[in-house]
Short mmCIF file of N, CA and C in Angstrom, two decimals:
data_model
loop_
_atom_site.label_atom_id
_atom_site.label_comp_id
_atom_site.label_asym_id
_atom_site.label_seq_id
_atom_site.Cartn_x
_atom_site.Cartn_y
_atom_site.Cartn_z
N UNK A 1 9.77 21.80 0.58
CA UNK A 1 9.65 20.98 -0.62
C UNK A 1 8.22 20.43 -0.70
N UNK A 2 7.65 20.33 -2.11
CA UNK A 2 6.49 20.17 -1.97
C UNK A 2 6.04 18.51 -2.19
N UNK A 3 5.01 18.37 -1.20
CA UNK A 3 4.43 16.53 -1.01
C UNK A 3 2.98 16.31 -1.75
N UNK A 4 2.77 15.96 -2.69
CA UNK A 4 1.63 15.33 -2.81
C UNK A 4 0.97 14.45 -2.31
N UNK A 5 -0.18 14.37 -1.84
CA UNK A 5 -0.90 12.89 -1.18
C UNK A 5 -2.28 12.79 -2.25
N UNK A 6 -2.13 11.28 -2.43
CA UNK A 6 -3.03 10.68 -3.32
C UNK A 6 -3.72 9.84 -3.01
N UNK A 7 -4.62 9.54 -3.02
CA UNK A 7 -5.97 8.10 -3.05
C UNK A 7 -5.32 7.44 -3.88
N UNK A 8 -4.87 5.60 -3.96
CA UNK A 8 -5.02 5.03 -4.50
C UNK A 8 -6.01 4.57 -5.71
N UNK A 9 -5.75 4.26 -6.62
CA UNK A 9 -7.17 4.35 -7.78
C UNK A 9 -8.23 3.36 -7.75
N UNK A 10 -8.95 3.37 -7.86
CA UNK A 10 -10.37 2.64 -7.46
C UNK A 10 -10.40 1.41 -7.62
N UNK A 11 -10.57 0.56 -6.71
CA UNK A 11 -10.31 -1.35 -6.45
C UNK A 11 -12.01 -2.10 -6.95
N UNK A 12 -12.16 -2.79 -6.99
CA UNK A 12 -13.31 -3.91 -6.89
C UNK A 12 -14.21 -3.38 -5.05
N UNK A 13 -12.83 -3.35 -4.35
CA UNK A 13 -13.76 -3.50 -3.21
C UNK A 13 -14.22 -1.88 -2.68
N UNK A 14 -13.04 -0.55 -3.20
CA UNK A 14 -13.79 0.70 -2.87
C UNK A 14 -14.74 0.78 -3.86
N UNK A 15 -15.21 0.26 -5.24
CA UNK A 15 -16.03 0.47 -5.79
C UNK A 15 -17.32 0.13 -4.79
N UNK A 16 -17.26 -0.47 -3.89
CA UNK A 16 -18.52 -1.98 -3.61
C UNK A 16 -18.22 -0.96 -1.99
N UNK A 17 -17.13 -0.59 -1.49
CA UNK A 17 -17.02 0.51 -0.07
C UNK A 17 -16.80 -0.43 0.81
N UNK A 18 -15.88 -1.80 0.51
CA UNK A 18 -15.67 -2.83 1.06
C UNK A 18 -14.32 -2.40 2.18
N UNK A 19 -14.15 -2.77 3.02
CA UNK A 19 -12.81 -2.58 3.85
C UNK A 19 -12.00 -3.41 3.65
N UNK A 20 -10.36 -3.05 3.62
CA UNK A 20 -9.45 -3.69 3.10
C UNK A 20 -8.13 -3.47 3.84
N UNK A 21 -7.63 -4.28 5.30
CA UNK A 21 -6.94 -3.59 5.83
C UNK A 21 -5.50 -4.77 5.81
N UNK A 22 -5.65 -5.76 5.03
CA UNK A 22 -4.49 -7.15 5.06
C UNK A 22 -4.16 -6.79 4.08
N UNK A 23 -2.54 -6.29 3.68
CA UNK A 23 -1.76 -6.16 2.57
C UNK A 23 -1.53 -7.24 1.52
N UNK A 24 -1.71 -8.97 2.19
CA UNK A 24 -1.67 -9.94 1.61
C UNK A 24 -2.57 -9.81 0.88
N UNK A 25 -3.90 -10.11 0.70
CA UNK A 25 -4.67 -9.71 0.06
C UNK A 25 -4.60 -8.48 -1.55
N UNK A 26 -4.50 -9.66 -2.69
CA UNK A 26 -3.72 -8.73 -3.81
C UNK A 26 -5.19 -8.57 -4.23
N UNK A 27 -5.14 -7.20 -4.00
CA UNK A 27 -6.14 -6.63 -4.74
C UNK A 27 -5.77 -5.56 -5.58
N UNK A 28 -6.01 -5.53 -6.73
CA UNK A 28 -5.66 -4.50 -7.57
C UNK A 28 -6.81 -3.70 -8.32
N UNK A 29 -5.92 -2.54 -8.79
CA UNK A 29 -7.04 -1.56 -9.61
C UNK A 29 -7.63 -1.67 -10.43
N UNK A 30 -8.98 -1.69 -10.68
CA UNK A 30 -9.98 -2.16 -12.05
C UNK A 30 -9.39 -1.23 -12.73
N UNK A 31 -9.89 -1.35 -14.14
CA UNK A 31 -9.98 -0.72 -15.65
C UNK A 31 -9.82 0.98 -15.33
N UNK A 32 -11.30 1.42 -14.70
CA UNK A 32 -11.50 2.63 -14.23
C UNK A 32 -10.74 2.68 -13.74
N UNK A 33 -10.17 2.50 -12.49
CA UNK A 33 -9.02 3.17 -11.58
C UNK A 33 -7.87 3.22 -12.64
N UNK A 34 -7.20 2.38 -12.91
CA UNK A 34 -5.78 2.42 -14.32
C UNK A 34 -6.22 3.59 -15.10
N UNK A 35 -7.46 3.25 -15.56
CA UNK A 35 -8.08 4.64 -16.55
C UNK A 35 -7.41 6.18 -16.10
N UNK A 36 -8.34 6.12 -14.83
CA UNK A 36 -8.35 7.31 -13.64
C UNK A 36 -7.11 7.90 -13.87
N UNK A 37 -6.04 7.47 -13.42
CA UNK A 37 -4.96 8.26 -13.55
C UNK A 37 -3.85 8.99 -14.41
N UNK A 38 -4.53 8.19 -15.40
CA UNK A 38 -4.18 9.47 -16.98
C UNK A 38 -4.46 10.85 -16.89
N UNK A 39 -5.18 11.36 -15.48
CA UNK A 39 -5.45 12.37 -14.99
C UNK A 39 -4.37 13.32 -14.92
N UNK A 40 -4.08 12.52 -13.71
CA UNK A 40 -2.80 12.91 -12.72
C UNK A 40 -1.38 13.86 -13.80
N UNK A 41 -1.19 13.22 -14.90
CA UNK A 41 -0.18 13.71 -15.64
C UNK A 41 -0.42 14.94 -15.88
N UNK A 42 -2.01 15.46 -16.42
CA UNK A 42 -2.70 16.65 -16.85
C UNK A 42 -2.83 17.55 -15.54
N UNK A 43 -3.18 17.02 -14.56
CA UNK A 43 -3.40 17.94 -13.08
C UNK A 43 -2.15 18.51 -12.28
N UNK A 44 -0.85 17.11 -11.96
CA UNK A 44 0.00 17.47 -11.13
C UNK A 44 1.61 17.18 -11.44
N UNK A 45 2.38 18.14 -11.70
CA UNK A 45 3.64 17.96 -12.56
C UNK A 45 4.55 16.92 -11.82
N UNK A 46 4.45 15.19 -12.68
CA UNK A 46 4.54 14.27 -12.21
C UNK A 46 6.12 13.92 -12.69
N UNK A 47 6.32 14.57 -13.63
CA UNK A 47 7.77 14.44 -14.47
C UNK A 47 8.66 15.12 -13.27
N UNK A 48 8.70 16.16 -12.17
CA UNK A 48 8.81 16.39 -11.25
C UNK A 48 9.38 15.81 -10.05
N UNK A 49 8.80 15.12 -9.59
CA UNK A 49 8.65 13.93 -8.73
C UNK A 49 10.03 13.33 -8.47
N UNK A 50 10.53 13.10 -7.53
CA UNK A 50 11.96 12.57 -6.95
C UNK A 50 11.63 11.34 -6.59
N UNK A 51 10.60 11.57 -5.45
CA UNK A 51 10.34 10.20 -4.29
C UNK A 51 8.39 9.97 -4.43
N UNK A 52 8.48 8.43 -4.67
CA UNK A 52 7.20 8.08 -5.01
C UNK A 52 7.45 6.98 -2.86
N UNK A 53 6.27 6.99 -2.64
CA UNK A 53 6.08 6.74 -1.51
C UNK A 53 4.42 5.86 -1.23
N UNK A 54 4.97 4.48 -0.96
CA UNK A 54 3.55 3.96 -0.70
C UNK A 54 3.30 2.81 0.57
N UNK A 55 1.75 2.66 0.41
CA UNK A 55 1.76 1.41 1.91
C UNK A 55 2.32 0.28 1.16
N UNK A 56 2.09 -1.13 2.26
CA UNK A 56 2.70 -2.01 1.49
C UNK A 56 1.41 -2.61 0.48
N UNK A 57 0.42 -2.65 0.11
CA UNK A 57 -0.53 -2.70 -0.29
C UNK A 57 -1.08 -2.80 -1.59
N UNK A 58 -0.82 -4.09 -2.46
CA UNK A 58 -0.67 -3.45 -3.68
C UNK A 58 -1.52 -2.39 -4.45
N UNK A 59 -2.71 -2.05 -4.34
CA UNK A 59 -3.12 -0.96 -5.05
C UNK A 59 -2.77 0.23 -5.08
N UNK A 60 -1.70 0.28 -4.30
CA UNK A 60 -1.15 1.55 -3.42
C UNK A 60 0.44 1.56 -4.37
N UNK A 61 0.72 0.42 -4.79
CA UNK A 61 2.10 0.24 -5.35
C UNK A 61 1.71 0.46 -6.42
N UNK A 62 0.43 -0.40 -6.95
CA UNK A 62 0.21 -0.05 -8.64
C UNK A 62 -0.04 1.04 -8.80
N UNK A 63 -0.61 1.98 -8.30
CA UNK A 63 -1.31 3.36 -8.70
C UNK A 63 0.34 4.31 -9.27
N UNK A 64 0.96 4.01 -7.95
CA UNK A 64 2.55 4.56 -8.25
C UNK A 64 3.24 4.44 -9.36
N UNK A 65 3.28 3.08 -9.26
CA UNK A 65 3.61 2.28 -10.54
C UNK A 65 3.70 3.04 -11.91
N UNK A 66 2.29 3.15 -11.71
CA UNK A 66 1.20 3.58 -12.97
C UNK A 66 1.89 4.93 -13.41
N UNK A 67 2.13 5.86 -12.36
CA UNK A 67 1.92 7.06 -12.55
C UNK A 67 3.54 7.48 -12.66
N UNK A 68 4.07 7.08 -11.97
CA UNK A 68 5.84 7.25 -12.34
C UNK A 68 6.55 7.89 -13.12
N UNK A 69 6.13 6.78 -14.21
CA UNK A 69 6.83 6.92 -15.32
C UNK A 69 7.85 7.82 -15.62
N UNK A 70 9.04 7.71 -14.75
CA UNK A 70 9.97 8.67 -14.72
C UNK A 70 10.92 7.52 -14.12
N UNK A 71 11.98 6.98 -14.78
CA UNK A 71 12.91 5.81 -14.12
C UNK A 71 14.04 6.34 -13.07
N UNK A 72 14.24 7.36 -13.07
CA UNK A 72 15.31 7.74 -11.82
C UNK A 72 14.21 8.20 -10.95
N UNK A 73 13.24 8.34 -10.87
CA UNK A 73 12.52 7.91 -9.30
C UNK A 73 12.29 7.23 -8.32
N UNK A 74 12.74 7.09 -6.83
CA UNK A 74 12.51 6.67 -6.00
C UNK A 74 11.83 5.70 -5.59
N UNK A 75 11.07 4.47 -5.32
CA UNK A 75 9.73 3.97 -5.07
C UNK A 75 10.27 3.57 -3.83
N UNK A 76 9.72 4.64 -2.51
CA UNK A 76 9.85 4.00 -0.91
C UNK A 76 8.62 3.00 -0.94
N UNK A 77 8.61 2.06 -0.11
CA UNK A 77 7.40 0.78 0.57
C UNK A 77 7.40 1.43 2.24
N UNK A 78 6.54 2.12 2.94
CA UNK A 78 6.73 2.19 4.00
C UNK A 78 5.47 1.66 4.53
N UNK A 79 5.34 0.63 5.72
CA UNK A 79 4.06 -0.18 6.81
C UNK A 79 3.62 0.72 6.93
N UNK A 80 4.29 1.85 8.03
CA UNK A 80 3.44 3.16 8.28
C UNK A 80 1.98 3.82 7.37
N UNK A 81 2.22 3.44 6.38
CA UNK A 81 1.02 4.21 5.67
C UNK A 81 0.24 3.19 5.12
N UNK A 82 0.12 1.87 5.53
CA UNK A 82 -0.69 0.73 5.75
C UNK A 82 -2.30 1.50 6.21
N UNK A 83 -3.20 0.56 5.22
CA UNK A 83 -4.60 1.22 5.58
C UNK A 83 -4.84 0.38 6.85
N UNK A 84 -5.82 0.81 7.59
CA UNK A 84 -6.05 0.43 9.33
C UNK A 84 -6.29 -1.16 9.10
N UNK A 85 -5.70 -2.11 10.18
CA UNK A 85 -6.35 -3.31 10.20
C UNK A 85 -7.54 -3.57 10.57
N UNK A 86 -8.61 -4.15 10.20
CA UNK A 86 -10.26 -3.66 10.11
C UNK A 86 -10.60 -5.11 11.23
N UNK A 87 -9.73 -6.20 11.44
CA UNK A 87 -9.65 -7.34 12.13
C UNK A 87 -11.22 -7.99 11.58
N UNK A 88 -12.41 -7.99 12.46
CA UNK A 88 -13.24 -9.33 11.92
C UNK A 88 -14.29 -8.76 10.41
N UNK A 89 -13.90 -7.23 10.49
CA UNK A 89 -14.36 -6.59 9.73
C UNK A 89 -13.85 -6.47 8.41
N UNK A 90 -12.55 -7.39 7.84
CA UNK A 90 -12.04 -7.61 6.77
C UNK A 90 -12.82 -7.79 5.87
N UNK A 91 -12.84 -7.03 4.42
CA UNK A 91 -14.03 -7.62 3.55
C UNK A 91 -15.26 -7.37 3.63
N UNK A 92 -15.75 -6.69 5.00
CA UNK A 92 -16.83 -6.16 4.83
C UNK A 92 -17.50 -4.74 4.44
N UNK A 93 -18.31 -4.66 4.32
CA UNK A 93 -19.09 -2.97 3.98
C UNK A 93 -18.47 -2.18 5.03
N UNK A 94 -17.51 -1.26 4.82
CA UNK A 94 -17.26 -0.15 5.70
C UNK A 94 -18.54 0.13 6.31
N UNK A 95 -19.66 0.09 6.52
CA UNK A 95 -20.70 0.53 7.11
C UNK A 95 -20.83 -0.26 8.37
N UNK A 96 -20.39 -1.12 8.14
CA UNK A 96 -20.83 -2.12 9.34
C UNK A 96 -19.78 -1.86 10.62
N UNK A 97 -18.57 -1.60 9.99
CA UNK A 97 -17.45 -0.99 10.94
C UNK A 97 -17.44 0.32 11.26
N UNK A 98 -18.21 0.98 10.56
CA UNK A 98 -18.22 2.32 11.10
C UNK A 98 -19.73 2.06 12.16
N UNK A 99 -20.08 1.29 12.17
CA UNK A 99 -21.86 1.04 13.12
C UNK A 99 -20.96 0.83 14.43
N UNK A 100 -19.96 -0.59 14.50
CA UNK A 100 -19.18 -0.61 15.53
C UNK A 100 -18.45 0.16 15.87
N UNK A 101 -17.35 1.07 14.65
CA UNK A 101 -16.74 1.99 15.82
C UNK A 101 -17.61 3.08 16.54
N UNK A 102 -18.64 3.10 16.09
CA UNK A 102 -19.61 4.54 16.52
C UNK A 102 -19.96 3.99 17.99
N UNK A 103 -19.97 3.00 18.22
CA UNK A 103 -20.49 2.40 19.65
C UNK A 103 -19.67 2.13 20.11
N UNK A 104 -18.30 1.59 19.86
CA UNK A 104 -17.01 1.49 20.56
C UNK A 104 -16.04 2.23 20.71
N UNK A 105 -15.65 3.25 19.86
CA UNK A 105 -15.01 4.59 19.97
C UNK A 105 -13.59 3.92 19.16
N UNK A 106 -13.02 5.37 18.90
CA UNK A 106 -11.62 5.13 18.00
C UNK A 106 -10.65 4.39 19.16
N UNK A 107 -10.81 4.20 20.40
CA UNK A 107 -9.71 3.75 21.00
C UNK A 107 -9.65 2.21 21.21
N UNK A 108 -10.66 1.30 20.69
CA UNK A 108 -10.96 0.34 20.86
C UNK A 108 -10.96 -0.26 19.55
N UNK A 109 -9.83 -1.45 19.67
CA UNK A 109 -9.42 -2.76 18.73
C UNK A 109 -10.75 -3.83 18.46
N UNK A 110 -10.93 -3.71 17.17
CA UNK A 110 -11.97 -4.45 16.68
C UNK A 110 -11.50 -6.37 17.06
N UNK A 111 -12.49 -6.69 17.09
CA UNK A 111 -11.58 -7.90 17.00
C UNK A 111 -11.20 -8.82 15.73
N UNK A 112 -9.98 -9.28 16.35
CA UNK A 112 -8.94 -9.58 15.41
C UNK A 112 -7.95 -8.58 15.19
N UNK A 113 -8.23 -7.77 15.24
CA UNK A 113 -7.53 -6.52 14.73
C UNK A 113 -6.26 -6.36 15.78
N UNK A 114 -5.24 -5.66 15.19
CA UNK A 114 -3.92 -5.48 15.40
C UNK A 114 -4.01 -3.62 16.27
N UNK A 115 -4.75 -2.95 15.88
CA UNK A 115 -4.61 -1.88 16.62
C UNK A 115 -6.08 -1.09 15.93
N UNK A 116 -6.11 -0.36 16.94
CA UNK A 116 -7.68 0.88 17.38
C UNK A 116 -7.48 1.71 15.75
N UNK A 117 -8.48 2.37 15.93
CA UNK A 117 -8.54 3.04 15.11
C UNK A 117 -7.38 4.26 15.19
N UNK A 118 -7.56 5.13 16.29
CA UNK A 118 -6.30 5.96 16.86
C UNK A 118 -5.50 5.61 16.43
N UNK A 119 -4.73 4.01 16.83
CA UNK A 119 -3.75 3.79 16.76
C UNK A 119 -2.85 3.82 15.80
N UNK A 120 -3.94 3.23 14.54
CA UNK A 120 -4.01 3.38 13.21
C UNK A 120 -3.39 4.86 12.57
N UNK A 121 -4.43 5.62 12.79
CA UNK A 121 -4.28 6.80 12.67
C UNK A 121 -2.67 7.42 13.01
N UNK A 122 -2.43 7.81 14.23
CA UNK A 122 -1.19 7.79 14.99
C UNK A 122 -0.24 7.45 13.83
N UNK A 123 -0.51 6.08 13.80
CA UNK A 123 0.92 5.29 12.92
C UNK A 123 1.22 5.70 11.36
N UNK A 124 -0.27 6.13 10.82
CA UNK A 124 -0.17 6.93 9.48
C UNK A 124 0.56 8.44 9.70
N UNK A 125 0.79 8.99 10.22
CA UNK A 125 0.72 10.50 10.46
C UNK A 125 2.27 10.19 10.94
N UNK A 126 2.47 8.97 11.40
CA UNK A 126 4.16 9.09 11.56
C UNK A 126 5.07 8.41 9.81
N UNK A 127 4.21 8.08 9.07
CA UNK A 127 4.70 7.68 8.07
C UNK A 127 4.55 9.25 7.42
N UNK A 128 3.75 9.52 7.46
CA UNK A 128 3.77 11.43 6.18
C UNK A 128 4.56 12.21 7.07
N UNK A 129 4.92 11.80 8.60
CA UNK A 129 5.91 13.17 8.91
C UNK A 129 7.22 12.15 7.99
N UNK A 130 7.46 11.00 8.50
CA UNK A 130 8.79 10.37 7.79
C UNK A 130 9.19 10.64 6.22
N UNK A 131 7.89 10.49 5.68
CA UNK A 131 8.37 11.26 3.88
C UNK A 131 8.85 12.36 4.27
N UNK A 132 8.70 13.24 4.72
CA UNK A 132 9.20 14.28 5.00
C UNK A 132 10.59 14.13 5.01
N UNK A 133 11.40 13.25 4.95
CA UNK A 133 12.64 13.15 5.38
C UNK A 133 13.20 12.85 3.62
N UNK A 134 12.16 12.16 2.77
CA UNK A 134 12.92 11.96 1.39
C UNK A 134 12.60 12.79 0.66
N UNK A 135 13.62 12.72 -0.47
CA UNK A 135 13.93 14.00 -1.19
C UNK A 135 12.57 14.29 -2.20
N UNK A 136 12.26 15.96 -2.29
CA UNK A 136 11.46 16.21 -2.92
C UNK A 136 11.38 16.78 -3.90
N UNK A 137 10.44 17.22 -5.17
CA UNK A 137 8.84 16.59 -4.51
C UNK A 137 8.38 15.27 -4.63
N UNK A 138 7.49 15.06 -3.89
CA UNK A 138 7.03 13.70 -3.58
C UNK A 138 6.06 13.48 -3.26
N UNK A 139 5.56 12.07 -4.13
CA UNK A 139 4.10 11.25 -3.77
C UNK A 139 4.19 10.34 -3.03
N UNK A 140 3.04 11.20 -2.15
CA UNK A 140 2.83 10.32 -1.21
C UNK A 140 1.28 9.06 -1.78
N UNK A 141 1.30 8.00 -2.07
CA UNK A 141 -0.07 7.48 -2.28
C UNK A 141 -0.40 6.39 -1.28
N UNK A 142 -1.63 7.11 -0.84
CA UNK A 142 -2.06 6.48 0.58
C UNK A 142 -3.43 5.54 0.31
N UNK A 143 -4.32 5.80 1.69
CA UNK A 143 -5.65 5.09 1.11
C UNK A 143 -6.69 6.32 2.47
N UNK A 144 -7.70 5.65 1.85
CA UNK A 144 -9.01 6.53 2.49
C UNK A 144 -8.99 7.50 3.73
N UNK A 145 -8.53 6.88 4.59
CA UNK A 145 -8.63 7.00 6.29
C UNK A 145 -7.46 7.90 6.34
N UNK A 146 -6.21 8.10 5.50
CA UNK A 146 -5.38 8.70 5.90
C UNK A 146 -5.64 10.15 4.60
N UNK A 147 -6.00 10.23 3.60
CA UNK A 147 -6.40 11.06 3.17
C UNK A 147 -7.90 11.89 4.21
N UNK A 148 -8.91 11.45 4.63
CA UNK A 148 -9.51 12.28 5.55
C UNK A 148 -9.46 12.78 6.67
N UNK A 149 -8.18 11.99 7.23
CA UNK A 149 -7.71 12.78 8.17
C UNK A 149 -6.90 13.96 7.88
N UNK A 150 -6.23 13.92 7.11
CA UNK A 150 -5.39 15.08 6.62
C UNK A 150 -6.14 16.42 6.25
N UNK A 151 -7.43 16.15 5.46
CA UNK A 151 -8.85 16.78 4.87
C UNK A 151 -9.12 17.17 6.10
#
């Protein structure tokens, strides 16, 4: 059965390449991103779609949201596909966390942070085998780190 995986649509803070790893934190999709996915209808047969699947995260819920538009569809919430906790690096320029993990390696918890980068990783890759388990086809809409790993 076939799975789609999607990028969430473009925030304030991926515009700016800000890191965003606290679900509390309501951040939602600018203009452009909402725009953005008027796409999706034209690209990937969304009328289709059984099981919509997201982190807990709202930009990750709205994008779904957005794109649905089909009322006997599914909307799973699964942690698993939670973007990485970035710990003191919340809010900042992904650059600056990628300077530290380059010197500290994926196995090492930033501080504050709840788990390594790996770990992170690991825990995404058990949420896309788990869609696997709901009925298809199905969107999966994730965020950055778990789309390039898959890439």
């Amino acid at each position: 059965m076939t799975t789609y995986i999607l990028r969430h649509g473009q925030t304030n803070y991926s515009r700016r390449y800000l890191v965003n790893g606290d679900p509390s934190k309501l951040i939602q999709l600018t203009d452009e991103g909402r725009q953005s996915l008027s796409r999706g209808w034209s690209t990937l047969p969304l009328h289709t779609v059984r099981t919509w699947l997201t982190s807990e995260f709202p930009r990750a819920q709205q994008t779904a949201s957005l794109l649905m538009g089909v009322p006997a569809a599914v909307l799973v919430i699964d942690p698993h596909l939670n973007e990485l906790d970035y710990g003191i690096f919340e809010g900042s320029p992904f650059l600056e966390y990628a300077v530290w993990l380059d010197g500290h390696g994926s196995a090492k918890r930033p501080e504050g942070g709840t788990e390594s980068q790996r770990e992170g990783i690991r825990r995404m890759l058990t949420g896309v085998l788990a869609a696997l388990e709901h009925p298809g086809p199905r969107v999966l809409v994730g965020h950055g780190l778990l789309i390039s790993v898959l890439l």
